[in-house]
Tab-separated table of C-alpha atoms in Angstrom:
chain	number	residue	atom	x	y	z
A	27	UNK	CA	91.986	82.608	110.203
A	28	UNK	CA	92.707	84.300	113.147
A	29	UNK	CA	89.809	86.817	114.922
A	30	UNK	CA	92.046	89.621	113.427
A	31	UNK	CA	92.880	88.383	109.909
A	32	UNK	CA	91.013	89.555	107.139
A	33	UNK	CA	91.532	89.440	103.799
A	34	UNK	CA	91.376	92.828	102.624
A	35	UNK	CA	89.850	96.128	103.322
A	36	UNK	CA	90.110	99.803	102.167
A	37	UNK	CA	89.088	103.110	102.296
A	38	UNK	CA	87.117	105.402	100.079
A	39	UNK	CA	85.277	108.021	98.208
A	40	UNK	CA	81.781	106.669	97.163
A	41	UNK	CA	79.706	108.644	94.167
A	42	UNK	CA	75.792	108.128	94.427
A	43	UNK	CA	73.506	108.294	91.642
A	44	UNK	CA	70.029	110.376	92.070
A	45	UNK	CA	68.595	108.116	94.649
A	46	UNK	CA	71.074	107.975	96.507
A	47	UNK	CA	73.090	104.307	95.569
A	48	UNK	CA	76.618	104.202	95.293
A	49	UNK	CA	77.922	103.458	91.575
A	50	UNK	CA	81.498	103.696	92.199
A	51	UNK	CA	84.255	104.040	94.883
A	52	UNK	CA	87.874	105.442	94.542
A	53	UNK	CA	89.794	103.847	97.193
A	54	UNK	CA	93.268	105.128	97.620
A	55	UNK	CA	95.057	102.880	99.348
A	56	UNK	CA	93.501	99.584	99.286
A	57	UNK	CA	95.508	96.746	101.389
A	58	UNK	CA	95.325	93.162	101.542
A	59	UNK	CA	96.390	90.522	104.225
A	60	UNK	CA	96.797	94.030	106.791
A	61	UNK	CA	99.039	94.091	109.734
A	62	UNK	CA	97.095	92.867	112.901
A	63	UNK	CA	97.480	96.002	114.569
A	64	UNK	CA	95.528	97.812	111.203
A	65	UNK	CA	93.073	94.565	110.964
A	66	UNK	CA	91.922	95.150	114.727
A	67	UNK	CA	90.990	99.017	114.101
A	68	UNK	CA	89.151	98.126	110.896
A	69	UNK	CA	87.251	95.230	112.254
A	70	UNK	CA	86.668	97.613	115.840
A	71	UNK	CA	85.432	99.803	112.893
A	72	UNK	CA	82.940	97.440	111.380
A	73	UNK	CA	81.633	95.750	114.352
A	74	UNK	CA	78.265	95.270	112.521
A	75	UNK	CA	79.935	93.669	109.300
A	76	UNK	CA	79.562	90.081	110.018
A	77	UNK	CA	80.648	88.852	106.628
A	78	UNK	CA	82.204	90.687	103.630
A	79	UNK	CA	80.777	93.769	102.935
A	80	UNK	CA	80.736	98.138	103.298
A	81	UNK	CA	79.504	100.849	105.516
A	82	UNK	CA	79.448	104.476	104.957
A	83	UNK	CA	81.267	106.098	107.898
A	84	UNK	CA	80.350	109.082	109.876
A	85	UNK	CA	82.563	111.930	111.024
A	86	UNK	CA	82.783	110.198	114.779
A	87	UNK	CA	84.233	106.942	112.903
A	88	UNK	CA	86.471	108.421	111.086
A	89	UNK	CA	88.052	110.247	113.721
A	90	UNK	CA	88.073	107.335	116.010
A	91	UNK	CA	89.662	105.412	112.782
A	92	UNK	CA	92.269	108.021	112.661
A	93	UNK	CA	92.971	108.261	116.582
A	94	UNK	CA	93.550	104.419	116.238
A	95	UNK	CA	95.707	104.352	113.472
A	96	UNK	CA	98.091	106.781	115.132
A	97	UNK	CA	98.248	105.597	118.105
A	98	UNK	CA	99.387	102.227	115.987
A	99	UNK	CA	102.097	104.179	114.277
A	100	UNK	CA	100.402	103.641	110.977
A	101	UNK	CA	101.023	107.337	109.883
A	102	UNK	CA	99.877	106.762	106.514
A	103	UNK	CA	96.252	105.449	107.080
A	104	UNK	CA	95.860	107.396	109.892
A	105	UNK	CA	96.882	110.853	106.814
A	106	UNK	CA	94.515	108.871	104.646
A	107	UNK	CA	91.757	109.179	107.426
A	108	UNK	CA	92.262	112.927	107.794
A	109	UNK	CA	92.318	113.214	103.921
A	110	UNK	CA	88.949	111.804	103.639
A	111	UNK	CA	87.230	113.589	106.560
A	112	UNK	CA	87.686	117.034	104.651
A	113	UNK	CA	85.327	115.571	101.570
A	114	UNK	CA	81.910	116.134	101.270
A	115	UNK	CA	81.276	112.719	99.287
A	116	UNK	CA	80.531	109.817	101.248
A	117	UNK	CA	83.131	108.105	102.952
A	118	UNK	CA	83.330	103.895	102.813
A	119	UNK	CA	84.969	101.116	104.705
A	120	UNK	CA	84.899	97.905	102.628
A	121	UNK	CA	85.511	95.401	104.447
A	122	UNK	CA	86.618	91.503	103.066
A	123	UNK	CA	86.965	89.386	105.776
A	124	UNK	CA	87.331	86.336	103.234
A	125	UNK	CA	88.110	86.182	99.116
A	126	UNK	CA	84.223	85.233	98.140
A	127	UNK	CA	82.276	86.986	94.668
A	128	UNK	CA	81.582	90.213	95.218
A	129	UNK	CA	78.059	91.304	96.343
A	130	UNK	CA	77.971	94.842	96.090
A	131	UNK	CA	79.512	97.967	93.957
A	132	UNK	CA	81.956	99.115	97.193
A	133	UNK	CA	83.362	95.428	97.138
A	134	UNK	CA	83.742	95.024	93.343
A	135	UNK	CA	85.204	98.172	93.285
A	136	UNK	CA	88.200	97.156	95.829
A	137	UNK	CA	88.735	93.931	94.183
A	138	UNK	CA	89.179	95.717	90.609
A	139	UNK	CA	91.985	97.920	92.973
A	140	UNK	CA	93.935	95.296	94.360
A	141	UNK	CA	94.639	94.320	91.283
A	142	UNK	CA	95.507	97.024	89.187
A	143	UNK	CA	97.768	98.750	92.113
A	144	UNK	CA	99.475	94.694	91.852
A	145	UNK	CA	98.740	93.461	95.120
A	146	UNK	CA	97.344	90.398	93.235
A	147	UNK	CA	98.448	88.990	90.257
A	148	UNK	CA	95.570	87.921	87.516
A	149	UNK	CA	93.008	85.095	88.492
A	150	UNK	CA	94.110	85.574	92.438
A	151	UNK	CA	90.531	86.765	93.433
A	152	UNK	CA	87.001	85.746	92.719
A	153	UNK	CA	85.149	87.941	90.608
A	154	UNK	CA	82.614	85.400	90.030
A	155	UNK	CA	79.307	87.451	88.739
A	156	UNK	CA	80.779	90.802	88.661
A	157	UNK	CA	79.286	92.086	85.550
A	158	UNK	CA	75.736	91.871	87.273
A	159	UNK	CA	77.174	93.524	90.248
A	160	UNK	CA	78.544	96.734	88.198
A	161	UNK	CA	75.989	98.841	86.730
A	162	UNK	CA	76.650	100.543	83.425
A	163	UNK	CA	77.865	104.275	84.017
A	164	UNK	CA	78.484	107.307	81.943
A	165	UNK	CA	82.501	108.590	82.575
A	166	UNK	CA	82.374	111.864	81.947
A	167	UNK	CA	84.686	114.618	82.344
A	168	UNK	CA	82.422	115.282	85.910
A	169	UNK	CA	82.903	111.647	87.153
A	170	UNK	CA	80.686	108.498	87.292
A	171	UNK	CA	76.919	108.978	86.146
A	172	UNK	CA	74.371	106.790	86.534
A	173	UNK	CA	72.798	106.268	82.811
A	174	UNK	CA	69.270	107.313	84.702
A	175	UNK	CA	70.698	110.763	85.600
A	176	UNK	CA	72.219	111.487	82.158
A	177	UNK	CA	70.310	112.983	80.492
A	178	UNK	CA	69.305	115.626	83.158
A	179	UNK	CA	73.139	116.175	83.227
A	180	UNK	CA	73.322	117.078	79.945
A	181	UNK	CA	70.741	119.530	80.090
A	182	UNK	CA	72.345	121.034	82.869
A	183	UNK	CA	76.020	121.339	81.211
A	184	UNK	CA	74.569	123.218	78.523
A	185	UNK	CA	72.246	125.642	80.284
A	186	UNK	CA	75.896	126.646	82.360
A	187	UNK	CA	76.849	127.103	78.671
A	188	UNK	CA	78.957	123.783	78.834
A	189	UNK	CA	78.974	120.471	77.158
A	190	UNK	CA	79.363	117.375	79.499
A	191	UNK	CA	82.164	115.352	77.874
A	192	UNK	CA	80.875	111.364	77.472
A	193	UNK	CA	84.432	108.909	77.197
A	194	UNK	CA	82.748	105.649	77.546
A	195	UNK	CA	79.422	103.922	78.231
A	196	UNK	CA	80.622	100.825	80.045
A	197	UNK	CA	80.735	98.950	83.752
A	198	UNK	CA	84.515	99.425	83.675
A	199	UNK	CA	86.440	102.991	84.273
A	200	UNK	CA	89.614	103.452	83.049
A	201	UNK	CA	92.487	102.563	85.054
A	202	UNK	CA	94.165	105.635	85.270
A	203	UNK	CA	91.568	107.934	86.493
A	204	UNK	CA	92.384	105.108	90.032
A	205	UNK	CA	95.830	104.470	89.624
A	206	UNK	CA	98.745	104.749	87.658
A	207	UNK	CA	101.433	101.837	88.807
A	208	UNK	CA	105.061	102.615	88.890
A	209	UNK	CA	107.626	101.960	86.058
A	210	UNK	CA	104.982	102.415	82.652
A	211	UNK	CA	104.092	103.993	79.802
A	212	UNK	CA	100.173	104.108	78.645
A	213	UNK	CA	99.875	105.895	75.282
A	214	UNK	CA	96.393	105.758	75.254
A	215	UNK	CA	95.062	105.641	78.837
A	216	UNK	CA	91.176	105.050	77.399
A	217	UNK	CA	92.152	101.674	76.786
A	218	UNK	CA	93.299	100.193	80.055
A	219	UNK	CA	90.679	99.349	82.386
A	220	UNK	CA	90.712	99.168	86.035
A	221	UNK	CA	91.412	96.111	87.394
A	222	UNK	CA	94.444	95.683	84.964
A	223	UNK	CA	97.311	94.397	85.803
A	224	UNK	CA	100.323	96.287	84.542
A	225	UNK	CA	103.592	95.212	85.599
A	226	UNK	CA	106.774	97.182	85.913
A	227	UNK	CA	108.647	98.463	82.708
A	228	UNK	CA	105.620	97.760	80.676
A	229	UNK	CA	105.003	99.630	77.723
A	230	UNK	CA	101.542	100.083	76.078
A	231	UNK	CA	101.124	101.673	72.887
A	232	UNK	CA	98.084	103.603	71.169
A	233	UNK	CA	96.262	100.379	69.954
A	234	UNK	CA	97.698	97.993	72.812
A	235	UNK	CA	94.535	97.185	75.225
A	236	UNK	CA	94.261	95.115	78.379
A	237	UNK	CA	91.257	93.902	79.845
A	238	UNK	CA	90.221	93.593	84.042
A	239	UNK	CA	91.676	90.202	85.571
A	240	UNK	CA	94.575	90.249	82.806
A	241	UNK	CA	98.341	92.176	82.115
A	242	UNK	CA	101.616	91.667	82.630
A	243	UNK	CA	104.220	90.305	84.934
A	244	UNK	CA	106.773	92.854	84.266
A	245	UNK	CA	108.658	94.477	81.345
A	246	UNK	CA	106.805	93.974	78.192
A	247	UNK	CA	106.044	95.928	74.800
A	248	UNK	CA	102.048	95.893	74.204
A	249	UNK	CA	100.366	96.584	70.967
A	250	UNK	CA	97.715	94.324	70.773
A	251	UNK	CA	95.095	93.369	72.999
A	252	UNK	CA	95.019	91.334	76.084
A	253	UNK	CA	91.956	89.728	76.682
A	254	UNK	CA	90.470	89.363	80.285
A	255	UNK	CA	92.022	86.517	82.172
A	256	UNK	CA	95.001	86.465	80.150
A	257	UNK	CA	98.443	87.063	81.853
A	258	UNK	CA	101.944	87.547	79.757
A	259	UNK	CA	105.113	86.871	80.802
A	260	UNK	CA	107.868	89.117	81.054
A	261	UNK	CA	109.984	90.709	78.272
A	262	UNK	CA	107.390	89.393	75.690
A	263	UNK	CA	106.619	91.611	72.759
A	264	UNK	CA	102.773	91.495	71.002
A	265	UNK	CA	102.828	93.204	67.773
A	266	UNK	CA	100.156	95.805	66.896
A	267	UNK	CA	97.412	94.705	65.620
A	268	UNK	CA	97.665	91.162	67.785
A	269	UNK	CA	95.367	89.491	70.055
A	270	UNK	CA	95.219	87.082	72.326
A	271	UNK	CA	91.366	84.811	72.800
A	272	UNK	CA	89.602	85.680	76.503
A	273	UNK	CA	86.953	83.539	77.838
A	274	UNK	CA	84.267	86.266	78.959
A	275	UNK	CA	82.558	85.996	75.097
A	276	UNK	CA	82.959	82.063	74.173
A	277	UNK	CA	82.139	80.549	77.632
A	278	UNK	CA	85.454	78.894	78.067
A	279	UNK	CA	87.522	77.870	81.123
A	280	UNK	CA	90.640	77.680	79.420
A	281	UNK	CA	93.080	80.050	80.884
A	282	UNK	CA	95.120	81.882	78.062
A	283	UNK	CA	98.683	83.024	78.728
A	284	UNK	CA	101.451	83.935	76.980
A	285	UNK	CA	104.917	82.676	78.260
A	286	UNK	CA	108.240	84.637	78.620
A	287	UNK	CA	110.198	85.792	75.880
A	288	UNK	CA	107.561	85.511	73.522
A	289	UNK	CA	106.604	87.584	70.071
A	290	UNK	CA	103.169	87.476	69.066
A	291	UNK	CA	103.574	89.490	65.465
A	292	UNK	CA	100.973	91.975	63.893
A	293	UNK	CA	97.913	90.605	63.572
A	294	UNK	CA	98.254	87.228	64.675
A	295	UNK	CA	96.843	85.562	67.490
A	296	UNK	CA	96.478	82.848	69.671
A	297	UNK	CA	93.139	81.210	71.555
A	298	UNK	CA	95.677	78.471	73.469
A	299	UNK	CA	98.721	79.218	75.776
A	300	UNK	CA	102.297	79.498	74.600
A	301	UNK	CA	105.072	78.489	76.432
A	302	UNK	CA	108.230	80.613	77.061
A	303	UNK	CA	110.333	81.571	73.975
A	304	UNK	CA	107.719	80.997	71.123
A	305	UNK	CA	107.311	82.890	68.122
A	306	UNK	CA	103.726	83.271	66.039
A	307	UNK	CA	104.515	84.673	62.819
A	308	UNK	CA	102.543	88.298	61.808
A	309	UNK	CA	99.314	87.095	60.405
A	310	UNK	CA	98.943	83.919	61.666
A	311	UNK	CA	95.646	83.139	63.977
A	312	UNK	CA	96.372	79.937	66.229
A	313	UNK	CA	93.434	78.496	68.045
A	314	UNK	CA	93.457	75.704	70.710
A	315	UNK	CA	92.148	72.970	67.883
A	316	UNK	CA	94.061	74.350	65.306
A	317	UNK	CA	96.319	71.647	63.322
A	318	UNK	CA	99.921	71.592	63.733
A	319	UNK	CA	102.394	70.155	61.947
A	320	UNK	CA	105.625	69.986	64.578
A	321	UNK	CA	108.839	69.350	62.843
A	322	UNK	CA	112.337	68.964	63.949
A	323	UNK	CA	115.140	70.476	63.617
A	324	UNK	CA	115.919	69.231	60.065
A	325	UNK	CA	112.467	69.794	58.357
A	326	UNK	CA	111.020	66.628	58.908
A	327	UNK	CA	107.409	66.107	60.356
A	328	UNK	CA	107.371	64.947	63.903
A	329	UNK	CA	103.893	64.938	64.554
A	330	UNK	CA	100.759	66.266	63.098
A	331	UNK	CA	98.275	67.977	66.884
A	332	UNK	CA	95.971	70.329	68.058
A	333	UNK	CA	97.983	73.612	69.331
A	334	UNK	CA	96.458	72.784	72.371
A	335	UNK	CA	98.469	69.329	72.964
A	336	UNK	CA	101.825	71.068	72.094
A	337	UNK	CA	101.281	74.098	74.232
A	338	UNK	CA	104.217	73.034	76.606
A	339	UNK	CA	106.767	72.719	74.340
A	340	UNK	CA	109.473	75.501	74.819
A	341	UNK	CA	111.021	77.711	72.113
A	342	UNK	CA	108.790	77.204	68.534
A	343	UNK	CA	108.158	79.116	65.595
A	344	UNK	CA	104.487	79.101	64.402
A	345	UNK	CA	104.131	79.865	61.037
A	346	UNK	CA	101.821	78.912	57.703
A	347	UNK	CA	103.872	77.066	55.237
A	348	UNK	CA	103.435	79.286	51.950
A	349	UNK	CA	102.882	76.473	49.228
A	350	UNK	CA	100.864	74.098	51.502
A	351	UNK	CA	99.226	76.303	53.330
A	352	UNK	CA	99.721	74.515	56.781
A	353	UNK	CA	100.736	75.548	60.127
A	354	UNK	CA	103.572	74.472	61.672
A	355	UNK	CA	106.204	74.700	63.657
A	356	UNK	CA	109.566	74.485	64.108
A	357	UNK	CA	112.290	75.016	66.736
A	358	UNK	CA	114.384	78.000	67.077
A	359	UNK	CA	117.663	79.070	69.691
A	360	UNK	CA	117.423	82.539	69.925
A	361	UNK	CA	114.288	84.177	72.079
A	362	UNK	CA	113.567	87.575	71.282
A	363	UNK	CA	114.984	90.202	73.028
A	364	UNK	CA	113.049	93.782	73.974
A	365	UNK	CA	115.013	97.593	73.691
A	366	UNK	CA	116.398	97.579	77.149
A	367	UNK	CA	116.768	101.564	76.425
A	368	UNK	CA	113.264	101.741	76.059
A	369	UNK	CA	112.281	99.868	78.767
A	370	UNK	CA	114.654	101.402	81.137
A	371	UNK	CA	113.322	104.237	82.145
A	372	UNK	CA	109.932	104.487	82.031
C-alpha cells in the first residue's frame, strides 16, 4: 500500500447521546479503494489518524476539505462537503486506512454502509466483535436514542402533547432509513437491516428478512429469512415462511449459501449450502448432518451422506419420502425460473 491508498473512508452526520458519545453515523456517500487524488485530501485531512479510526471536523476542515475536492474536480464530494457544513450535528471523517475489526461506533457504522450501498459483497470485510462495538439504541420516529436518555424522551414527547414512536430496540437500524439501493422492492422495510446486501432486481416481501453481512447477488424473490453471513445467488426464489441457518447463534464457521437458480419452498430450510439449481421441497428442514439418501436417475439408491458431503452436487431435489419417511434426493433438468415481469421493473 501506497502512502495514498487507503481502504476506505467517508463522510458523515454523527448523533450523540446525553454525554456527549456518538451512537450512530449516517454517512452518505461512503467510498472504498478512493481515487488518489480523493485519498490525499482525506489523509491531508486526518493527519493525526495514524491507524483506522474518526475525527469530528470543524468548520475550517471542512471548508479546506471542500476547497480540495474542487480543485480535484471531484464535484460531488466537494457538494457533499458543503451539504454537511450547513448541519448543526456533528460532522465525521472515518477514516480506514486498512480492512481490520472495527473499534469504534463511526467505523462500524461505515463498514455496515459499504455494504448495504454494494460496494462489498457479504463476508468482504471484518466485522470481527462488532456487536460489542454497537450499543443498543432506541429508533424512534426522532432518530437514534441512547437507551439511557429514553426515558427522559418520553417524558418530553408527551409534555409537547406527543408520543415518541419506539420501532425497534436493537444495535442494528434499518436499512432504509441509510440507503435504499437501486433496482428493489422492500415490502416491509422494518425487516432489512443495515449492512444488508440487496442486489439488483431483488424482491422482498412482507415476511422476507435479511440479516447484516448477508443478501443477494442480484435478481431474486425473498420470503423467508436470510440469516447473517448467508449470500444467495441470483434468480433464486425462497418461499415464505423459509429459512436459511446463520452462524451468529450456534457458534459455527460454516458459511451458508444458497446457489443460483435455487427454490427453497415454504417453510423449509437448510443449515448447509446448496449448489446451483437445487430444489428443497416446502416443509422440509435440511441440516449439514442430516441423512441423505442420493438416488439416480432411475430410483435407485446411490449413496446414503450427510447433506453436508453432497453439497456440491448440481441440480437435486430434496424431499422426504412419504412412506419411509427419509430424505432424499434426486436429480432434476429443469431449474426454476423467476417472473421476469416482476422482476423487470422494479
Amino acid at each position: 500500500m501506497t502512502g495514498t491508498e487507503i481502504h476506505s473512508f467517508a463522510l458523515g452526520l454523527a448523533s450523540v447521546n446525553s454525554s456527549g458519545e456518538i451512537i450512530e453515523v449516517y454517512y452518505p456517500r461512503p467510498q472504498i479503494n478512493p481515487s488518489p487524488a480523493v485519498a490525499e485530501a482525506v489523509l491531508n485531512s486526518a493527519t493525526e489518524l495514524a491507524d483506522n479510526g474518526f475525527l469530528e471536523l470543524n468548520a475550517a476542515q471542512l471548508n479546506e476539505l471542500c476547497s480540495t475536492f474542487s480543485s480535484s474536480n471531484e464535484s460531488e464530494m466537494a457538494e457533499l462537503c458543503k451539504k454537511l457544513a450547513s448541519s448543526d450535528k456533528p460532522k465525521i471523517l472515518t477514516l480506514l486506512r486498512e480492512d481490520s475489526p472495527p473499534a469504534s461506533i463511526p467505523e462500524a457504522f461505515l463498514k455496515l454502509h459499504l455494504l448495504s450501498h454494494r460496494l462489498v459483497r457479504p463476508h468482504g470485510l471484518n466485522l470481527d466483535g462488532i456487536f460489542g462495538v454497537l450499543k443498543n439504541l432506541a429508533w424512534t420516529n426522532q432518530g437514534a436514542i441512547d437507551i439511557q436518555d429514553l426515558p427522559g424522551k418520553q417524558f418530553d414527547a408527551r409534555v409537547r402533547g406527543e408520543v415518541l414512536e419506539i420501532y425497534s430496540v436493537d444495535k442494528f437500524p434499518k436499512m432504509t432509513n441509510y440507503v435504499v439501493p437501486t433496482g428493489v422492492r422492500i415490502a416491509d422495510t422494518a425487516r432489512i437491516r443495515l449492512g444488508a446486501h440487496i442486489g439488483e432486481g431483488t424482491t422482498v416481501m412482507h415476511e422476507g428478512f435479511v440479516n447484516f453481512n448477508a443478501g443477494t447477488e442480484g435478481t431474486a424473490m425473498i420470503e423467508g429469512r436470510i440469516s447473517a453471513g448467508v449470500v444467495i445467488g441470483e434468480n433464486t426464489d425462497l418461499g415464505g415462511g423459509c429459512s436459511t441457518m446463520g452462524t451468529l447463534s450456534g457458534g459455527g464457521t460454516e458459511i451458508i449459501s444458497v446457489g443460483k437458480n435455487c427454490l427453497i419452498g415454504a417453510n423449509a430450510g437448510i443449515g448447509f449450502p446448496l449448489a446451483d439449481g437445487c430444489i428443497i421441497e416446502a416443509g422440509l428442514y435440511v441440516t449439514a448432518g442430516t441423512k441423505v439418501n442420493l438416488l439416480d436417475n432411475n430410483g435407485e439408491l446411490i449413496k446414503t451422506a450427510k447433506a453436508k458431503e453432497i453439497c456440491e452436487i448440481e441440480n437435486l431435489l430434496f424431499r422426504r419420502n412419504s412412506l419411509s419417511g427419509a430424505v432424499e434426493c434426486v436429480p432434476i433438468k429443469n431449474a426454476i425460473t423467476l417472473n421476469e415481469e416482476l422482476h423487470a421493473h422494479n
